[in-house]
XYZ file of C-alpha atoms in Angstrom:
597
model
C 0.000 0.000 0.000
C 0.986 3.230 -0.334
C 2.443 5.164 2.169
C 3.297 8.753 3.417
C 7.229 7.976 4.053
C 9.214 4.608 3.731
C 9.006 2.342 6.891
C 13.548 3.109 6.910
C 15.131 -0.056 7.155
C 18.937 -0.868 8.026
C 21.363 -2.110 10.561
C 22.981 -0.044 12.202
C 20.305 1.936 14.026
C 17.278 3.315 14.097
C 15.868 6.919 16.157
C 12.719 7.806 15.628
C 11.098 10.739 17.593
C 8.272 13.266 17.392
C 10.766 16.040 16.017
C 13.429 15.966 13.303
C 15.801 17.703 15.232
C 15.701 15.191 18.263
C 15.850 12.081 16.000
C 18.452 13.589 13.860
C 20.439 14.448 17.691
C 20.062 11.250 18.627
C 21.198 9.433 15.520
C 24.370 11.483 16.222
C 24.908 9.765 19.547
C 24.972 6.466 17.702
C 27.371 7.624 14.966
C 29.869 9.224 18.145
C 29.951 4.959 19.065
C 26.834 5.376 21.320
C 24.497 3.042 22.208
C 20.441 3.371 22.296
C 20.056 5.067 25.974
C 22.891 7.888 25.026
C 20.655 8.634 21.546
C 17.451 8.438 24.026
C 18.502 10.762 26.232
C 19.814 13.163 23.915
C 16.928 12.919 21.951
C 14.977 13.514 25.333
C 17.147 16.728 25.989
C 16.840 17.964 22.515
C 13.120 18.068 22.879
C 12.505 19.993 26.105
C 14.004 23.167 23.614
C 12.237 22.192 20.474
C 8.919 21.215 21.943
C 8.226 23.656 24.953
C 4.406 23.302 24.352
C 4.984 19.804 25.092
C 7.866 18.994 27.640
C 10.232 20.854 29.600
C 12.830 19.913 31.815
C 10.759 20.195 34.985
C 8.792 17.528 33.829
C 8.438 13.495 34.038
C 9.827 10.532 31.977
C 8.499 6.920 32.107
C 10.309 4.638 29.676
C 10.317 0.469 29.245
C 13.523 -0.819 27.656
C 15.405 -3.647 26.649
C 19.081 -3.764 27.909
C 21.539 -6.463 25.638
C 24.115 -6.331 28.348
C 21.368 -7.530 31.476
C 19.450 -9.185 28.959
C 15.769 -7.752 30.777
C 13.555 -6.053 30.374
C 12.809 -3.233 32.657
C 11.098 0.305 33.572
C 12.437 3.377 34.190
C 10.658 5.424 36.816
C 10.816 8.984 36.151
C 7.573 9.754 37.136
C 8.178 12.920 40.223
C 5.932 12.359 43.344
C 3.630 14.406 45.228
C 5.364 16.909 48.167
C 5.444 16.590 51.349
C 2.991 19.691 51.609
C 0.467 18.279 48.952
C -2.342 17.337 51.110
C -5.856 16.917 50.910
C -6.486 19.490 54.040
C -4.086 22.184 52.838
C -5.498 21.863 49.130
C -9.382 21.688 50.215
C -8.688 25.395 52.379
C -7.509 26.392 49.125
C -11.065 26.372 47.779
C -10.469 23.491 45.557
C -12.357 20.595 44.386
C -10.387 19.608 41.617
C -7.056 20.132 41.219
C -6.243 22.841 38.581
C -4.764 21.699 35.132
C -1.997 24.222 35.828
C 0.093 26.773 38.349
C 1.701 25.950 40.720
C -0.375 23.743 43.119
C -0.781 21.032 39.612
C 3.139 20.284 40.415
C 4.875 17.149 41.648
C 8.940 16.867 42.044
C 10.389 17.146 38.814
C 11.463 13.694 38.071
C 12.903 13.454 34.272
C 16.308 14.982 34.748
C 16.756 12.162 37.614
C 15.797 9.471 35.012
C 17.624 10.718 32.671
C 21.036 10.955 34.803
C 20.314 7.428 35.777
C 19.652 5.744 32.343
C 22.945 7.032 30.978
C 24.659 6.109 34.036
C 23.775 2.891 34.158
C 22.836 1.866 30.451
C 24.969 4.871 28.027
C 28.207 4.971 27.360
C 29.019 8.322 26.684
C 29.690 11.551 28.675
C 27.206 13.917 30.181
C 28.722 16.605 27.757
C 28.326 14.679 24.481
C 24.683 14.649 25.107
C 23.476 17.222 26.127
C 25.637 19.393 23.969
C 22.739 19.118 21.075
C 20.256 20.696 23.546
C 22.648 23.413 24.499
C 22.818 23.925 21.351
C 19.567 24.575 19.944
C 18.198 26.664 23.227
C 21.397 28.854 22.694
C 21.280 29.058 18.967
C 18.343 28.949 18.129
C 15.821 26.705 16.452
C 13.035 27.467 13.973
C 9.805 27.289 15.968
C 7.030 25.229 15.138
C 4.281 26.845 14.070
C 2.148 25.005 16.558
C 4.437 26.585 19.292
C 3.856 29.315 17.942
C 0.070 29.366 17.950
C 0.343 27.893 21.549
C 2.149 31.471 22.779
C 0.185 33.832 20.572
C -3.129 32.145 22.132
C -1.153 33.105 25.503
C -0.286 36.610 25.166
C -2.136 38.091 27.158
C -2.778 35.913 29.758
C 1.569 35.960 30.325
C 1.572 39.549 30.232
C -1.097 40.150 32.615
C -0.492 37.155 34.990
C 2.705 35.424 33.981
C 5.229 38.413 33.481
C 8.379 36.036 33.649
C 6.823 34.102 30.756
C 6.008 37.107 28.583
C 10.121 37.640 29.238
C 11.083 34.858 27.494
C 8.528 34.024 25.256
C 7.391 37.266 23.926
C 10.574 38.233 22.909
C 10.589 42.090 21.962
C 6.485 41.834 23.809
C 5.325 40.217 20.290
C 4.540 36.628 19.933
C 7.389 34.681 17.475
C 6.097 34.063 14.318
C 6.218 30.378 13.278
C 9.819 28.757 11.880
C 11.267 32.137 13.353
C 15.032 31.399 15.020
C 13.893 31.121 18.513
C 16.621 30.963 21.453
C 16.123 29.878 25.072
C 19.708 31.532 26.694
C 18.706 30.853 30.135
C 18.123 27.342 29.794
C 21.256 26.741 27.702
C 23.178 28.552 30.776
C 21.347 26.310 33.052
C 22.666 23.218 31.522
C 25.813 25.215 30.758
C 26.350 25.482 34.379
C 25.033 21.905 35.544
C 27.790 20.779 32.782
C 30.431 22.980 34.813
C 29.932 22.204 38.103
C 29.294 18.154 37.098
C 32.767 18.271 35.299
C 33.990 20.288 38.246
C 32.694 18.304 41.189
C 32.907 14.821 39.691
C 35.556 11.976 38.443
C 35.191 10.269 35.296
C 31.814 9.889 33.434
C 29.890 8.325 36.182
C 31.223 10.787 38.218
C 30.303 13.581 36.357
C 26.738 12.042 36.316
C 26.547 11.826 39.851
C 27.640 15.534 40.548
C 25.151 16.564 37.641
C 22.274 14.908 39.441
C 23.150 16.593 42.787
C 23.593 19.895 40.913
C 20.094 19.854 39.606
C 18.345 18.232 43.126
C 20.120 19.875 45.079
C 22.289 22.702 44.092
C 21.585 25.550 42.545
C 18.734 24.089 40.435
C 16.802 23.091 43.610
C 17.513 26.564 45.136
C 15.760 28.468 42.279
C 12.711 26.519 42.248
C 12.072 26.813 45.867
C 12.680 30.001 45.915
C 10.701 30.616 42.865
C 7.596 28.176 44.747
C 8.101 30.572 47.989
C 7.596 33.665 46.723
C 5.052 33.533 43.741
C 1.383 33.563 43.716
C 0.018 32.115 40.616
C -3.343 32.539 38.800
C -4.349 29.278 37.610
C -7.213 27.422 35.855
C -9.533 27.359 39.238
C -9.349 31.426 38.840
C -8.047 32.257 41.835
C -4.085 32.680 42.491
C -2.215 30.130 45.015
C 1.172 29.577 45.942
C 2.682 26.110 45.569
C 3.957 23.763 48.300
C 6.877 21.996 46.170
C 10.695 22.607 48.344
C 13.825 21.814 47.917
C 13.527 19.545 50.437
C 11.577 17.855 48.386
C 13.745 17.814 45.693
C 16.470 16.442 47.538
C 14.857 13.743 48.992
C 13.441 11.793 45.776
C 15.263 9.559 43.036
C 14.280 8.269 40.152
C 13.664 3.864 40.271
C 13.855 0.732 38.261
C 10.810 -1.221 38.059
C 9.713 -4.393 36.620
C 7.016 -3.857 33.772
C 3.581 -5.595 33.523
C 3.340 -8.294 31.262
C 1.243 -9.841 29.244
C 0.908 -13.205 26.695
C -1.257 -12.396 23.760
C -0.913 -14.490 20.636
C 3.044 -14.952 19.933
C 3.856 -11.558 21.794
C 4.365 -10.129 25.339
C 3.515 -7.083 25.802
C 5.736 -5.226 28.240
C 3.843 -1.781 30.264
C 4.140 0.562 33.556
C 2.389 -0.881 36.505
C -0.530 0.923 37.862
C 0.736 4.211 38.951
C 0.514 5.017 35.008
C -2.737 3.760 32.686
C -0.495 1.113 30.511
C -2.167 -1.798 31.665
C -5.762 -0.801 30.428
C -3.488 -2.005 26.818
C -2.812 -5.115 28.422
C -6.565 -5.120 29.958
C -8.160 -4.627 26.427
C -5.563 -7.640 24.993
C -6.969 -9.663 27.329
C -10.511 -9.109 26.344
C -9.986 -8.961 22.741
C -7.992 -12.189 22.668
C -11.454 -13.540 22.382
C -12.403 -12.176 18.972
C -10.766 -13.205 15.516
C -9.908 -9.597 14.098
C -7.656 -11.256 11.985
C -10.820 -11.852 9.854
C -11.734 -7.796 10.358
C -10.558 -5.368 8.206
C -8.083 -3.255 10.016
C -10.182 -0.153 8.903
C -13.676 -2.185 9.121
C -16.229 -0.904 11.546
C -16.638 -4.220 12.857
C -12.810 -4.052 13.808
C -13.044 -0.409 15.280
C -16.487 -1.181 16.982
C -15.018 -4.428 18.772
C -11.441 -2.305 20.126
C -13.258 0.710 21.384
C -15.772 -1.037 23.454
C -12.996 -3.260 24.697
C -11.194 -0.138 25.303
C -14.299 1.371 27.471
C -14.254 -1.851 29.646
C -10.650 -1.735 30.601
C -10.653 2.169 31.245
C -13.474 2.149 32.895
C -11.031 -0.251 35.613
C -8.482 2.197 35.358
C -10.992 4.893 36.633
C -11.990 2.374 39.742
C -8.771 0.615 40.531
C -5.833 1.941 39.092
C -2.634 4.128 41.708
C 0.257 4.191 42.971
C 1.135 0.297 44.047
C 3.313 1.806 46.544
C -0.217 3.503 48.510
C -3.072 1.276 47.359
C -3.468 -1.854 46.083
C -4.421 -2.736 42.796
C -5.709 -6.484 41.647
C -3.762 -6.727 38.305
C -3.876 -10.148 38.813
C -7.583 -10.316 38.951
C -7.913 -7.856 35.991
C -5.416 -9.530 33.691
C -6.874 -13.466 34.449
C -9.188 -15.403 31.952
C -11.640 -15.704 34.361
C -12.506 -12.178 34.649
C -11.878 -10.926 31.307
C -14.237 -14.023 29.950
C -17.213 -13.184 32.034
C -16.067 -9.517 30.451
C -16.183 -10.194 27.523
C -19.694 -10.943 27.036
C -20.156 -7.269 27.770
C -19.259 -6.157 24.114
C -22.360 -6.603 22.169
C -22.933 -5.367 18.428
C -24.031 -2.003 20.097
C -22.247 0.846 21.426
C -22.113 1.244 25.553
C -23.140 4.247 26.926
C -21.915 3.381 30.316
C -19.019 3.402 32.475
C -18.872 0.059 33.625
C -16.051 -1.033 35.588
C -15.578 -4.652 36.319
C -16.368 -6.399 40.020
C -13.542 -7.723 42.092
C -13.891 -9.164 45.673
C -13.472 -6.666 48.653
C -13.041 -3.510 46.271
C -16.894 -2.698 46.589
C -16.876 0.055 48.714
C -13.632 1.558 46.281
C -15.666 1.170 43.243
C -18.547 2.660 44.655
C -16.631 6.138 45.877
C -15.225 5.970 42.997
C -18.633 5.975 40.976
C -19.792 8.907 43.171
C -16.839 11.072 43.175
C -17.113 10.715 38.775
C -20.829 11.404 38.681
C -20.840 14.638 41.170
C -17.511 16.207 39.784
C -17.086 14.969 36.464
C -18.854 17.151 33.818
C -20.604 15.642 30.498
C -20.579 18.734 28.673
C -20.125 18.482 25.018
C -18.407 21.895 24.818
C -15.319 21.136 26.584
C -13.014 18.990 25.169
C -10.257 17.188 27.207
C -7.210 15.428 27.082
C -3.727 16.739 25.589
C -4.260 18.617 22.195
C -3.151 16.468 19.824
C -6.381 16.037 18.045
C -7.360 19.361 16.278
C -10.244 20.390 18.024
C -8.776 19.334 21.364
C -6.528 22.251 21.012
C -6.603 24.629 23.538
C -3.938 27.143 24.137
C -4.167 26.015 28.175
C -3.512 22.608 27.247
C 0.007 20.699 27.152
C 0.944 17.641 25.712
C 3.846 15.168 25.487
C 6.522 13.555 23.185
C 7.910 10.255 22.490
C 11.271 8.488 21.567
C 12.122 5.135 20.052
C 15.479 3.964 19.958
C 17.046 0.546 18.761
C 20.529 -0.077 17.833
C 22.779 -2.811 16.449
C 23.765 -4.234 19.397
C 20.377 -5.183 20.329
C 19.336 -2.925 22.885
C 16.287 -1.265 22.724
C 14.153 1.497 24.351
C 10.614 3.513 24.104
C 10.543 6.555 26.649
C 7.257 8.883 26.739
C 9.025 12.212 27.856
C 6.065 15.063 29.123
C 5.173 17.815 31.563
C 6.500 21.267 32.414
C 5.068 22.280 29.340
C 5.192 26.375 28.665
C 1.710 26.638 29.355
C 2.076 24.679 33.035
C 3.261 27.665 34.949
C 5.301 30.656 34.595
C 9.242 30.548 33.832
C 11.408 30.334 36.612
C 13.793 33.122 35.475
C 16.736 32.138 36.151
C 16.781 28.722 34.587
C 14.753 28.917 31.489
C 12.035 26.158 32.061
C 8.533 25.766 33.779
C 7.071 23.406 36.758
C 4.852 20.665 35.427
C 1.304 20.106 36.467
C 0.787 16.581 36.686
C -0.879 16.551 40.057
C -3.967 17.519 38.461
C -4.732 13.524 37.944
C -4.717 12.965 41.447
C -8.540 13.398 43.292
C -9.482 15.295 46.448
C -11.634 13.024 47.185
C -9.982 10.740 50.001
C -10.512 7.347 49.599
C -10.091 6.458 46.272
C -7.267 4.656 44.534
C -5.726 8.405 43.041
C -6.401 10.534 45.747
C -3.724 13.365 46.496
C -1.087 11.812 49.163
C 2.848 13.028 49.819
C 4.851 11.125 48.274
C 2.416 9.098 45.682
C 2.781 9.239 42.254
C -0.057 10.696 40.361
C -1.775 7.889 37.932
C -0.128 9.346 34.912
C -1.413 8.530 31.463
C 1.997 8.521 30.119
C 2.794 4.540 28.711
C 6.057 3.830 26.725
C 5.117 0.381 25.214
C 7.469 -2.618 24.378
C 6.501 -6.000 22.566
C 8.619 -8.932 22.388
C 7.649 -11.605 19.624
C 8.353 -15.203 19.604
C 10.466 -14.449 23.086
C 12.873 -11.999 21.681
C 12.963 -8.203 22.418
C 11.153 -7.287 19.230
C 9.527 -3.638 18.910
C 9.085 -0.367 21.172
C 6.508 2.541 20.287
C 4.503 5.356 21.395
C 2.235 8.049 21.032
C 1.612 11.540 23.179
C -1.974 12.170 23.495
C -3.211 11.290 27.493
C -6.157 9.423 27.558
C -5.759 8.767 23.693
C -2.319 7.447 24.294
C -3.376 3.514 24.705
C -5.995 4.233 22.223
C -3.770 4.974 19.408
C -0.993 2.229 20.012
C -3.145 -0.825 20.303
C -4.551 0.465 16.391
C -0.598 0.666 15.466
C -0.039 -2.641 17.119
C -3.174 -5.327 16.315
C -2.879 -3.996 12.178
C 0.590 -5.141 12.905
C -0.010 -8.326 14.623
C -2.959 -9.184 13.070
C -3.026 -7.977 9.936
C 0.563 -8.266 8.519
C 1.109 -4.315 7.756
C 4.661 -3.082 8.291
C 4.941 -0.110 10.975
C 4.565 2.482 8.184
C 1.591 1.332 6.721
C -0.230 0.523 10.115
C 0.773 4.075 11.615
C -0.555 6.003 7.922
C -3.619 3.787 8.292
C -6.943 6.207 9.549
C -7.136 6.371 12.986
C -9.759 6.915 15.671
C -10.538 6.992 19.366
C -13.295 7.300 22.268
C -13.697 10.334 25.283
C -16.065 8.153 26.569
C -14.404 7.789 29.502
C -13.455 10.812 31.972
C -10.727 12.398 31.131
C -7.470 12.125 33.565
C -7.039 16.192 33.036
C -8.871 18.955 34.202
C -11.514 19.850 34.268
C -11.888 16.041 33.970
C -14.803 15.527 31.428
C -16.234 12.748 29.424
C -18.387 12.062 26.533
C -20.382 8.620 26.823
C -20.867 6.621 23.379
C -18.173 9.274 21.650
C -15.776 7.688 19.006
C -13.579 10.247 16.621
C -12.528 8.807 13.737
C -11.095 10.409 10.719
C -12.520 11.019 7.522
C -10.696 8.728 5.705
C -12.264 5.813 7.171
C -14.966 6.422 5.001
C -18.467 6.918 4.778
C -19.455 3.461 4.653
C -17.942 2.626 7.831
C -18.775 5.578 9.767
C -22.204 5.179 9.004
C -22.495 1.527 10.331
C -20.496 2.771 13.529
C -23.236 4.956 13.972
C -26.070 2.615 13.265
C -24.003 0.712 16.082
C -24.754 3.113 18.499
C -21.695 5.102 18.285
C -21.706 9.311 18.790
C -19.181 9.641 15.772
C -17.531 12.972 15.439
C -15.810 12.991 12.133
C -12.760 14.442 12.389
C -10.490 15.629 9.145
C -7.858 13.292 7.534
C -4.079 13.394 9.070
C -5.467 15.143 12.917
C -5.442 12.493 14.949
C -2.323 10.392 16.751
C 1.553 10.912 17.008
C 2.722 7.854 15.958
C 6.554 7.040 16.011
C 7.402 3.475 16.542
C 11.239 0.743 15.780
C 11.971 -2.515 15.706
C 14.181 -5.064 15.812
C 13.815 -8.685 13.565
C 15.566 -11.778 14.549
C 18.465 -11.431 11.825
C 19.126 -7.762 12.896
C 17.088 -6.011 10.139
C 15.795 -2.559 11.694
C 12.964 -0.653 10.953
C 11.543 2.401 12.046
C 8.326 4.547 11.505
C 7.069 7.882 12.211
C 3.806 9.450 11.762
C 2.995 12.276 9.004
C 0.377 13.738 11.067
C 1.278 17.579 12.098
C 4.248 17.486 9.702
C 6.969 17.059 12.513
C 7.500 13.582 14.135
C 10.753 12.019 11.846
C 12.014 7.994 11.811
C 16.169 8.185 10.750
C 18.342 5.120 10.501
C 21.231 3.569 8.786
């Protein structure tokens, strides 16, 4: 068939990324003699300049990877916790319900840098310099903005001049929005990492060394010391329209690392399927595997509406779990094991009917009753169903909203076998206002945790929020075989399992199955403020055709037709048994790029 780009094929290795300039970055890391985590985090760096709509380096990092050296698989934890001062009481005599989508009481500790540090301690092989010398690079030289950056600080204006001064500063250079592909420069956060780079290379011995010193720097230096200053003394107007100061502290800072953790797995077909646990939404994929295991889709079209019909009311079953079970292992519990078995996912299964749900209808397990049930509540009395807002990150057109953020992704596999997806996100330019003196924003992904006590997300210190951020990694025939991703919160899940089953199922290379129309349901709440949801809903793009749109909604389905090429961010690698690479990226908003040799 044809497609929009070749899948790139070689042996060498393979970066593929959600902007040219981070793929082409971390491709040079490969060509220096590096290995897949020195591209990855290079890539990673590269993309908190390019993509400031999307990431910054106050933000989080999950990633799954497969290491040739250990020969595991495992998780990479950079997901930031709540602080010590981010409690229910404090935030309720703040006059809050929900938690707002930004400023500075949406933050958790910023816990990318951390991973970061870690993965190329442990897992790179080059220096600290080598790669983050791309990043410097761009934020001091200057890169040509996207036009959707762009749009993102025009939309802005006048909201950072009137409440966010310190952002108007740096992104409104001369007090007029930069026009899109203008030269844009960041100086203060290429002196930031200037300085990290100084004091790392001062302080420490050798490359892991250096490493070590660069992660104190940031959690504990001078890095640490301008956020909690920066936290102490600013009052913030944010999305609940009032202004609050934040509770985030150094102390804080200096008291959290980034972790290992062992992924979720699951057997479906020839494939496992490796995700994050519960403290992030990757195991509704695994959750909707399980149920669809039951179907042939081999014999459905992978653009058919029986196809789409069967994987978004899967899809509703295993979210509406992750709404009534899903948090942070480490403060709840969650029954995985009950949610991934046969037994449950059979008497599930009968569920999906040749009719759309219009229902949330999370699953029974023993002794969670009284969860579900506050749960239930909390959803119908503070969740909205209003048609007119529109949720989730803003990678679907009409989900844009200059408030909004989003995220990025990174695929990386290399000729020695190694292997790695990482789902970069949050401190996005439209979180909270600059800190001045370093360059970057806060993030705001506190705003997925609930007031409500009880409940398996409520706010806690120290619990990580239930992120919808899920790297993905599928090994085929018991070998370490592909890694892929998408931004897009709730839509995230949604948009891989189309990438992966047309792979799996119905023999299309990762090019073909990534240009192939895509689609996906609000139906669901939304994990982001203000937390809405649109029973029955399923956007699908045009190109699906009218045929099949119109049998979706003879199904039942609330189908919002959506123009060709607006939905999903698509980048996805892999590696075959002999060696062969390949590596895709999508075409949608002209910017994500696969490179390879």
């Amino acid at each position: 068939m044809f497609t929009t780009r070749p899948e790139i094929l070689g042996t060498f290795g393979i970066v593929t990324s959600t902007h040219w300039l981070a793929s082409a970055s971390g491709m040079a890391m490969l060509e220096k003699g590096g290995n897949a985590f020195d591209a990855c985090v290079a890539s990673g760096f590269v993309l908190q300049v390019v993509e400031p709509h999307l990431v910054g380096p106050a933000g989080e990092v999950p990633a799954v990877f497969y290491s040739a050296k250990t020969g595991k698989v495992e998780v990479l934890c950079g997901q930031g916790t709540a602080p010590k001062g981010a409690t229910l009481d404090h935030y309720r005599n703040e006059g809050l319900k929900l938690i707002p989508g930004n400023g500075m009481l949406a933050t958790v500790i910023p816990g990318a840098f951390d991973a970061w540090m870690i993965l190329l301690r442990d897992h790179g092989s080059l220096r600290l310099r080598d790669v983050l010398e791309p990043a410097i690079y761009y934020a001091e030289q200057g890169h040509p903005l996207l036009p959707r950056v762009a749009d993102t600080i025009k939309g802005l204006k006048t909201f950072f001049e009137t409440e966010w001064p310190t952002s108007a500063a740096l992104f409104l250079p001369g007090g007029n929005a930069p026009a899109p592909r203008q030269i844009f420069r960041n100086a203060p956060l290429a002196e930031t990492w200037k300085r990290v780079l100084r004091e790392a290379e001062a302080k420490g011995r050798g490359r892991e060394g250096e490493i070590e010193a660069a992660r104190e720097v940031f959690y504990k230096g001078f890095v640490a010391e301008a956020i909690d200053s920066f936290v102490r003394s600013t009052e913030v107007m944010d999305q609940s329209g009032s202004r609050h100061r934040g509770v985030l502290s150094a102390d804080d800072m200096a008291s959290w690392s980034a972790s290992y953790d062992a992924p979720l797995t699951y057997e479906y077909h020839n494939y496992r399927v490796n995700k994050i646990r519960p403290w992030g939404q990757g195991p509704v994929f695994l959750q909707t595997l399980a149920l669809l295991k039951g179907f042939d889709l081999a014999e459905m079209g992978p653009v058919s509406a029986p196809f789409l019909h069967t994987v978004v009311e899967a899809m509703k079953l295993a979210f509406a779990d992750r709404e009534a079970y899903y948090g942070d292992p480490n403060f709840v519990q969650v029954p995985m094991e009950t949610l991934l078995s046969d037994t449950y996912n059979d008497a599930r299964r009968k569920l999906i009917g040749d009719k759309a749900s219009l229902d949330l209808r999370p699953g029974h397990v023993d002794g969670y009753e009284l969860q579900v049930e506050r749960t239930m509540k909390a959803l119908r009395d503070l969740s909205t169903t209003d048609r007119k807002v529109t949720g989730g990150e803003p990678t679907l057109a009409s989900m844009r909203s200059a408030r909004r953020g989003d995220t990025v992704h990174i695929d990386v596999v290399d000729r020695f076998g190694n292997m790695i997806a990482a789902m970069p996100s949050g401190g996005w330019l439209q979180s909270s206002p600059v800190i001045p003196e370093l360059g970057f924003m806060l993030n705001s992904r506190a705003q997925m945790f609930w007031l409500e006590p009880g409940l398996p997300a409520s706010l806690e210190p120290g619990k990580r929020p239930r992120t919808t951020l899920t790297p993905t990694l599928a090994e085929k025939d018991g070998k370490p075989y592909m890694v892929f991703g998408s931004p897009g919160g709730d839509q995230q899940e949604q948009w891989q399992l189309l990438l992966f089953l047309r792979h799996a199922h119905h023999g299309l290379n990762l090019q073909e199955a990534i240009d192939l129309p895509m689609a996906h349901t609000a139906h669901f709440p939304s994990s982001f403020y203000p937390r809405e949801q649109k029973p029955g809903h399923l956007a699908a793009e045009e190109t699906f055709g009218k045929e099949v749109l119109d049998e979706l909604r003879e199904r039942g389905h609330d189908v919002e037709t959506v123009p060709a090429w607006t939905v999903g961010r698509l980048v996805a690698a892999s590696r075959d048994a002999d060696g062969l690479l390949h590596g895709a990226a999508t075409p949608r908003l002209m910017q994500a790029y696969a490179v390879g040799r």
